[in-house]
Short mmCIF file of C-alpha atoms in Angstrom, two decimals:
data_model
loop_
_atom_site.label_atom_id
_atom_site.label_comp_id
_atom_site.label_asym_id
_atom_site.label_seq_id
_atom_site.Cartn_x
_atom_site.Cartn_y
_atom_site.Cartn_z
CA MET U 1 -20.48 55.38 -12.99
CA HIS U 2 -20.91 51.62 -13.04
CA TYR U 3 -20.78 49.31 -9.94
CA TYR U 4 -19.14 45.97 -9.86
CA ARG U 5 -19.96 43.26 -7.30
CA TYR U 6 -16.66 41.59 -7.63
CA GLU U 7 -14.84 44.53 -8.27
CA THR U 8 -12.35 44.34 -5.20
CA ALA U 9 -12.32 40.38 -5.67
CA GLU U 10 -8.95 38.95 -5.15
CA VAL U 11 -7.50 35.18 -4.62
CA SER U 12 -7.11 34.36 -0.66
CA CYS U 13 -3.22 34.17 -0.02
CA CYS U 14 -4.02 32.19 2.98
CA PHE U 15 -5.79 29.28 0.74
CA LYS U 16 -3.35 29.67 -1.75
CA TYR U 17 -0.22 28.88 0.16
CA LEU U 18 -2.25 26.32 2.38
CA MET U 19 -2.94 24.36 -0.93
CA PHE U 20 0.80 24.76 -1.84
CA SER U 21 2.09 23.58 1.38
CA TYR U 22 -0.68 20.74 1.53
CA ASN U 23 0.93 19.48 -2.02
CA ILE U 24 4.54 19.90 -1.76
CA ILE U 25 4.85 17.22 1.33
CA PHE U 26 2.89 14.73 -1.03
CA TRP U 27 5.00 15.95 -4.09
CA LEU U 28 8.19 15.17 -2.61
CA ALA U 29 6.89 11.96 -0.71
CA GLY U 30 5.73 10.98 -4.27
CA ALA U 31 8.95 11.59 -5.90
CA ALA U 32 10.73 9.73 -2.79
CA PHE U 33 8.62 6.40 -3.10
CA ILE U 34 9.38 6.58 -7.08
CA ALA U 35 13.16 6.85 -6.01
CA ILE U 36 12.83 3.74 -3.69
CA GLY U 37 10.91 1.79 -6.17
CA PHE U 38 13.71 2.30 -8.98
CA TRP U 39 16.60 1.82 -6.43
CA ALA U 40 14.77 -1.61 -5.30
CA TRP U 41 14.41 -2.49 -8.93
CA SER U 42 17.98 -1.78 -9.66
CA GLU U 43 19.41 -3.48 -6.50
CA LYS U 44 17.41 -6.74 -8.01
CA GLY U 45 18.83 -6.19 -11.38
CA VAL U 46 15.30 -5.47 -13.22
CA LEU U 47 16.31 -2.80 -14.88
CA LEU U 48 18.89 -4.19 -16.64
CA ASP U 49 16.62 -7.34 -17.56
CA LEU U 50 13.02 -5.91 -17.80
CA THR U 51 11.64 -9.57 -18.47
CA GLN U 52 12.06 -10.31 -14.75
CA VAL U 53 8.64 -8.17 -14.00
CA THR U 54 6.69 -10.68 -16.21
CA ARG U 55 8.59 -13.91 -15.31
CA LEU U 56 7.66 -13.29 -11.46
CA HIS U 57 4.49 -15.45 -10.54
CA GLY U 58 3.57 -13.54 -7.37
CA PHE U 59 3.59 -10.10 -5.99
CA ASP U 60 6.25 -7.81 -6.38
CA PRO U 61 5.79 -5.00 -3.75
CA VAL U 62 8.12 -2.47 -5.88
CA TRP U 63 4.86 -2.36 -8.03
CA LEU U 64 3.02 -1.04 -4.92
CA VAL U 65 5.52 1.44 -4.03
CA LEU U 66 5.79 2.71 -7.78
CA ALA U 67 2.14 2.99 -8.03
CA VAL U 68 1.47 4.76 -5.02
CA GLY U 69 4.56 6.90 -5.72
CA GLY U 70 3.27 7.74 -8.89
CA VAL U 71 -0.22 8.64 -8.05
CA THR U 72 0.91 10.79 -5.24
CA PHE U 73 3.53 12.54 -7.26
CA ILE U 74 1.17 13.73 -9.92
CA LEU U 75 -1.52 14.66 -7.51
CA GLY U 76 0.89 16.77 -5.43
CA PHE U 77 2.58 18.48 -9.10
CA ALA U 78 -1.01 19.11 -9.84
CA GLY U 79 -2.17 20.62 -6.81
CA CYS U 80 1.07 22.70 -6.37
CA VAL U 81 1.34 24.15 -9.54
CA GLY U 82 -2.46 24.61 -9.65
CA ALA U 83 -2.13 26.62 -6.48
CA LEU U 84 0.92 28.71 -7.71
CA ARG U 85 -0.14 29.46 -11.23
CA GLU U 86 -4.27 29.77 -9.96
CA ASN U 87 -4.92 27.25 -12.94
CA ILE U 88 -8.34 25.93 -12.42
CA CYS U 89 -7.90 22.91 -15.22
CA LEU U 90 -5.32 21.70 -12.59
CA LEU U 91 -7.35 22.31 -9.56
CA LYS U 92 -10.19 20.34 -10.73
CA PHE U 93 -7.95 17.94 -11.93
CA PHE U 94 -6.56 17.59 -8.33
CA SER U 95 -10.02 17.50 -6.35
CA GLY U 96 -11.65 15.46 -8.92
CA VAL U 97 -8.98 12.71 -8.60
CA ILE U 98 -9.10 12.70 -4.94
CA GLY U 99 -12.89 12.61 -4.73
CA PHE U 100 -12.58 9.44 -6.96
CA ILE U 101 -9.86 7.84 -4.53
CA PHE U 102 -12.62 8.57 -1.61
CA PHE U 103 -15.00 6.93 -3.35
CA LEU U 104 -13.08 3.94 -4.48
CA GLU U 105 -11.95 3.88 -0.73
CA LEU U 106 -15.79 4.04 0.49
CA THR U 107 -16.57 1.43 -1.92
CA ALA U 108 -13.93 -0.83 -0.74
CA ALA U 109 -14.98 -0.65 2.71
CA VAL U 110 -18.60 -1.28 2.12
CA LEU U 111 -17.93 -4.47 -0.46
CA ALA U 112 -15.27 -5.92 2.00
CA PHE U 113 -18.53 -5.70 4.94
CA VAL U 114 -20.87 -7.28 2.48
CA PHE U 115 -18.69 -9.72 0.77
CA GLN U 116 -16.31 -11.08 3.85
CA GLU U 117 -16.45 -14.96 2.90
CA PRO U 118 -15.45 -13.98 -0.67
CA LEU U 119 -12.55 -11.55 0.52
CA LYS U 120 -11.31 -14.35 2.75
CA GLU U 121 -10.89 -16.82 0.03
CA TRP U 122 -9.56 -14.30 -2.15
CA ILE U 123 -6.80 -13.10 0.27
CA ASN U 124 -6.12 -17.06 0.93
CA ASP U 125 -5.83 -17.69 -2.40
CA PHE U 126 -3.15 -14.41 -2.95
CA PHE U 127 -1.39 -15.73 -0.08
CA LEU U 128 -1.00 -19.15 -1.41
CA ALA U 129 0.08 -17.75 -4.95
CA ASN U 130 2.66 -16.14 -3.23
CA VAL U 131 3.71 -18.63 -0.90
CA LYS U 132 4.42 -20.54 -4.16
CA ALA U 133 6.56 -17.69 -5.09
CA TYR U 134 8.70 -16.83 -2.31
CA ARG U 135 12.04 -17.37 -3.24
CA GLU U 136 11.44 -15.78 -6.64
CA ASP U 137 11.70 -12.32 -5.49
CA ILE U 138 13.61 -11.17 -2.51
CA ASP U 139 11.16 -8.02 -1.61
CA LEU U 140 7.95 -10.58 -1.44
CA GLN U 141 10.41 -12.91 0.57
CA ASN U 142 10.98 -10.06 3.17
CA LEU U 143 7.04 -9.14 3.15
CA ILE U 144 5.94 -12.57 3.93
CA ASP U 145 8.75 -13.10 6.55
CA SER U 146 7.60 -9.77 8.27
CA LEU U 147 3.85 -10.94 8.04
CA GLN U 148 4.60 -14.08 9.54
CA LYS U 149 6.72 -12.68 12.35
CA LEU U 150 4.53 -9.79 13.32
CA ASN U 151 1.35 -12.06 13.34
CA HIS U 152 2.85 -15.10 14.82
CA CYS U 153 1.68 -17.06 11.87
CA CYS U 154 2.87 -19.59 9.51
CA GLY U 155 1.33 -19.98 5.81
CA ALA U 156 -2.27 -18.94 4.79
CA LYS U 157 -4.22 -21.55 7.15
CA GLY U 158 -1.23 -23.52 8.40
CA PRO U 159 2.38 -24.77 8.18
CA ASN U 160 1.32 -27.45 5.42
CA ASP U 161 0.74 -25.05 2.97
CA TRP U 162 4.42 -24.50 2.51
CA ASP U 163 4.10 -27.63 0.57
CA LEU U 164 3.11 -25.83 -2.56
CA ASN U 165 6.36 -23.90 -2.81
CA VAL U 166 9.19 -26.37 -4.49
CA TYR U 167 11.88 -25.60 -1.97
CA PHE U 168 9.85 -26.63 1.14
CA ASN U 169 7.16 -29.40 -0.43
CA CYS U 170 7.83 -32.96 1.36
CA THR U 171 7.79 -34.98 -1.96
CA THR U 172 10.68 -37.81 -2.06
CA GLU U 173 11.85 -36.06 -5.67
CA ASN U 174 12.72 -32.78 -3.84
CA PRO U 175 16.59 -32.28 -3.60
CA SER U 176 16.35 -29.01 -1.50
CA ARG U 177 17.90 -28.79 2.06
CA GLU U 178 14.64 -27.22 3.18
CA ARG U 179 12.53 -30.09 2.12
CA CYS U 180 9.48 -30.65 4.49
CA GLY U 181 10.66 -27.38 6.45
CA VAL U 182 9.13 -23.76 6.81
CA PRO U 183 10.74 -20.28 6.46
CA PHE U 184 12.59 -19.10 9.70
CA SER U 185 9.94 -16.47 10.21
CA CYS U 186 7.63 -19.41 11.31
CA CYS U 187 9.85 -20.39 14.10
CA LEU U 188 8.96 -19.28 17.64
CA ASN U 189 11.50 -16.61 18.74
CA ASP U 190 13.56 -16.97 21.60
CA PRO U 191 14.49 -13.84 23.61
CA ALA U 192 17.73 -15.42 24.56
CA ASP U 193 18.81 -15.80 20.87
CA THR U 194 21.33 -13.08 19.98
CA VAL U 195 21.55 -14.30 16.34
CA VAL U 196 18.78 -15.31 13.93
CA ASN U 197 18.61 -19.03 13.49
CA THR U 198 17.48 -19.05 9.54
CA GLN U 199 17.76 -23.16 9.78
CA CYS U 200 15.23 -23.27 12.74
CA GLY U 201 12.53 -24.76 10.11
CA TYR U 202 14.68 -27.33 8.54
CA ASP U 203 12.95 -30.86 8.40
CA ILE U 204 10.17 -29.64 11.12
CA ARG U 205 6.72 -30.71 9.46
CA GLY U 206 8.92 -34.17 8.87
CA GLN U 207 8.82 -34.68 12.36
CA LYS U 208 6.42 -36.85 14.08
CA GLY U 209 4.33 -35.38 17.41
CA ASP U 210 3.43 -31.83 17.92
CA VAL U 211 5.61 -28.99 16.29
CA GLY U 212 3.62 -25.96 18.39
CA GLY U 213 7.01 -25.55 20.51
CA THR U 214 9.02 -25.09 17.64
CA ILE U 215 6.82 -23.15 14.89
CA TYR U 216 3.85 -21.06 14.80
CA THR U 217 0.58 -23.65 13.79
CA LYS U 218 -1.59 -21.00 13.24
CA GLY U 219 -2.29 -19.54 9.64
CA CYS U 220 -2.00 -15.91 8.58
CA ILE U 221 -5.66 -15.61 7.58
CA PRO U 222 -7.05 -16.90 11.02
CA ALA U 223 -4.55 -14.60 12.61
CA LEU U 224 -5.43 -11.41 10.54
CA GLU U 225 -9.28 -12.48 11.58
CA GLU U 226 -8.40 -12.15 15.56
CA TRP U 227 -6.22 -9.10 14.79
CA LEU U 228 -8.81 -7.00 13.09
CA PRO U 229 -11.48 -6.90 15.88
CA ARG U 230 -8.46 -6.08 18.57
CA ASN U 231 -7.46 -3.30 16.91
CA ILE U 232 -10.75 -1.87 14.93
CA TYR U 233 -10.13 1.58 16.72
CA ILE U 234 -6.75 1.72 15.11
CA VAL U 235 -8.08 0.91 11.80
CA ALA U 236 -10.87 3.12 11.80
CA GLY U 237 -8.64 6.01 13.07
CA VAL U 238 -6.48 5.62 10.29
CA PHE U 239 -9.15 5.83 7.98
CA ILE U 240 -10.51 8.88 9.44
CA VAL U 241 -7.54 10.72 9.39
CA ILE U 242 -6.87 9.71 5.84
CA SER U 243 -10.47 10.76 4.54
CA LEU U 244 -10.00 13.91 6.88
CA LEU U 245 -6.92 14.75 4.87
CA GLN U 246 -8.32 14.07 1.64
CA MET U 247 -11.51 15.92 2.35
CA MET U 248 -9.24 19.09 3.35
CA GLY U 249 -7.46 18.73 0.07
CA ILE U 250 -10.86 18.91 -1.89
CA PHE U 251 -11.90 21.68 0.56
CA LEU U 252 -8.75 24.00 0.03
CA ALA U 253 -8.79 23.15 -4.05
CA ARG U 254 -12.73 24.22 -4.19
CA THR U 255 -12.31 27.41 -2.34
CA LEU U 256 -9.20 28.35 -4.50
CA ILE U 257 -11.25 27.44 -7.58
CA GLY U 258 -14.05 29.69 -6.33
CA ASP U 259 -11.84 32.67 -5.50
CA ILE U 260 -10.16 32.42 -9.01
CA GLU U 261 -13.61 32.19 -10.95
CA LYS U 262 -14.35 35.32 -8.86
CA VAL U 263 -11.46 37.24 -9.73
CA LYS U 264 -12.24 36.45 -13.63
CA PHE U 265 -15.57 37.10 -13.35
CA SER U 266 -14.68 40.77 -12.12
CA TYR U 267 -13.05 41.71 -15.22
CA TYR U 268 -16.22 40.92 -17.28
#
């Protein structure tokens, strides 16, 4: 009689269905992100004219939604099917990509800490490029408005950055009614107002004297620099939670791979 060490080896149902449950959430979330992205493009008419994607000079937030949704959907699919079918190839793909993303996150965090000044300049240039394209895309416009309202700021380094936008610059050749103004999101909120005044920033930069009582005069880059130290524990907490979720996914995948390999080895 021969004795086999792994004669009774079997794949753990606990790890198998934990892995499936872990990934089904991300799979569905990825599908939802992709659906929202294509819905946003259909509302803007991009799906009827794909050349709009190349004509936009600023950042289209829909690209970020689709990219996150695509990666999440693919990883969720690989994790779910890999767990249910006990497919080692899909599970290795899942754990490998998650590990690579985790490595990229750590690298980005270290580089951001080491190269703070170049990063500030890049963010400033990125913000200014999107100030120029403010009226070209409704999603970009809403993103900038939300950023300025939440952080009580205006422009990258100040309200005069809006001179870069063809609708808001102060040149005499500018026929726009918004000439020498700022978007309404730069205006100070009055708690008594029940309706948003979208014309509150008209001609504001053409006025003499202090405009600090009407609009935010601080730029969004300095506002972000002040916000980060105040909320460093929240940022660190979010990073830790994301890292733990990723490590949990890698652990479940590697454990399941080990169980499957033991079962396969027991047949030889």
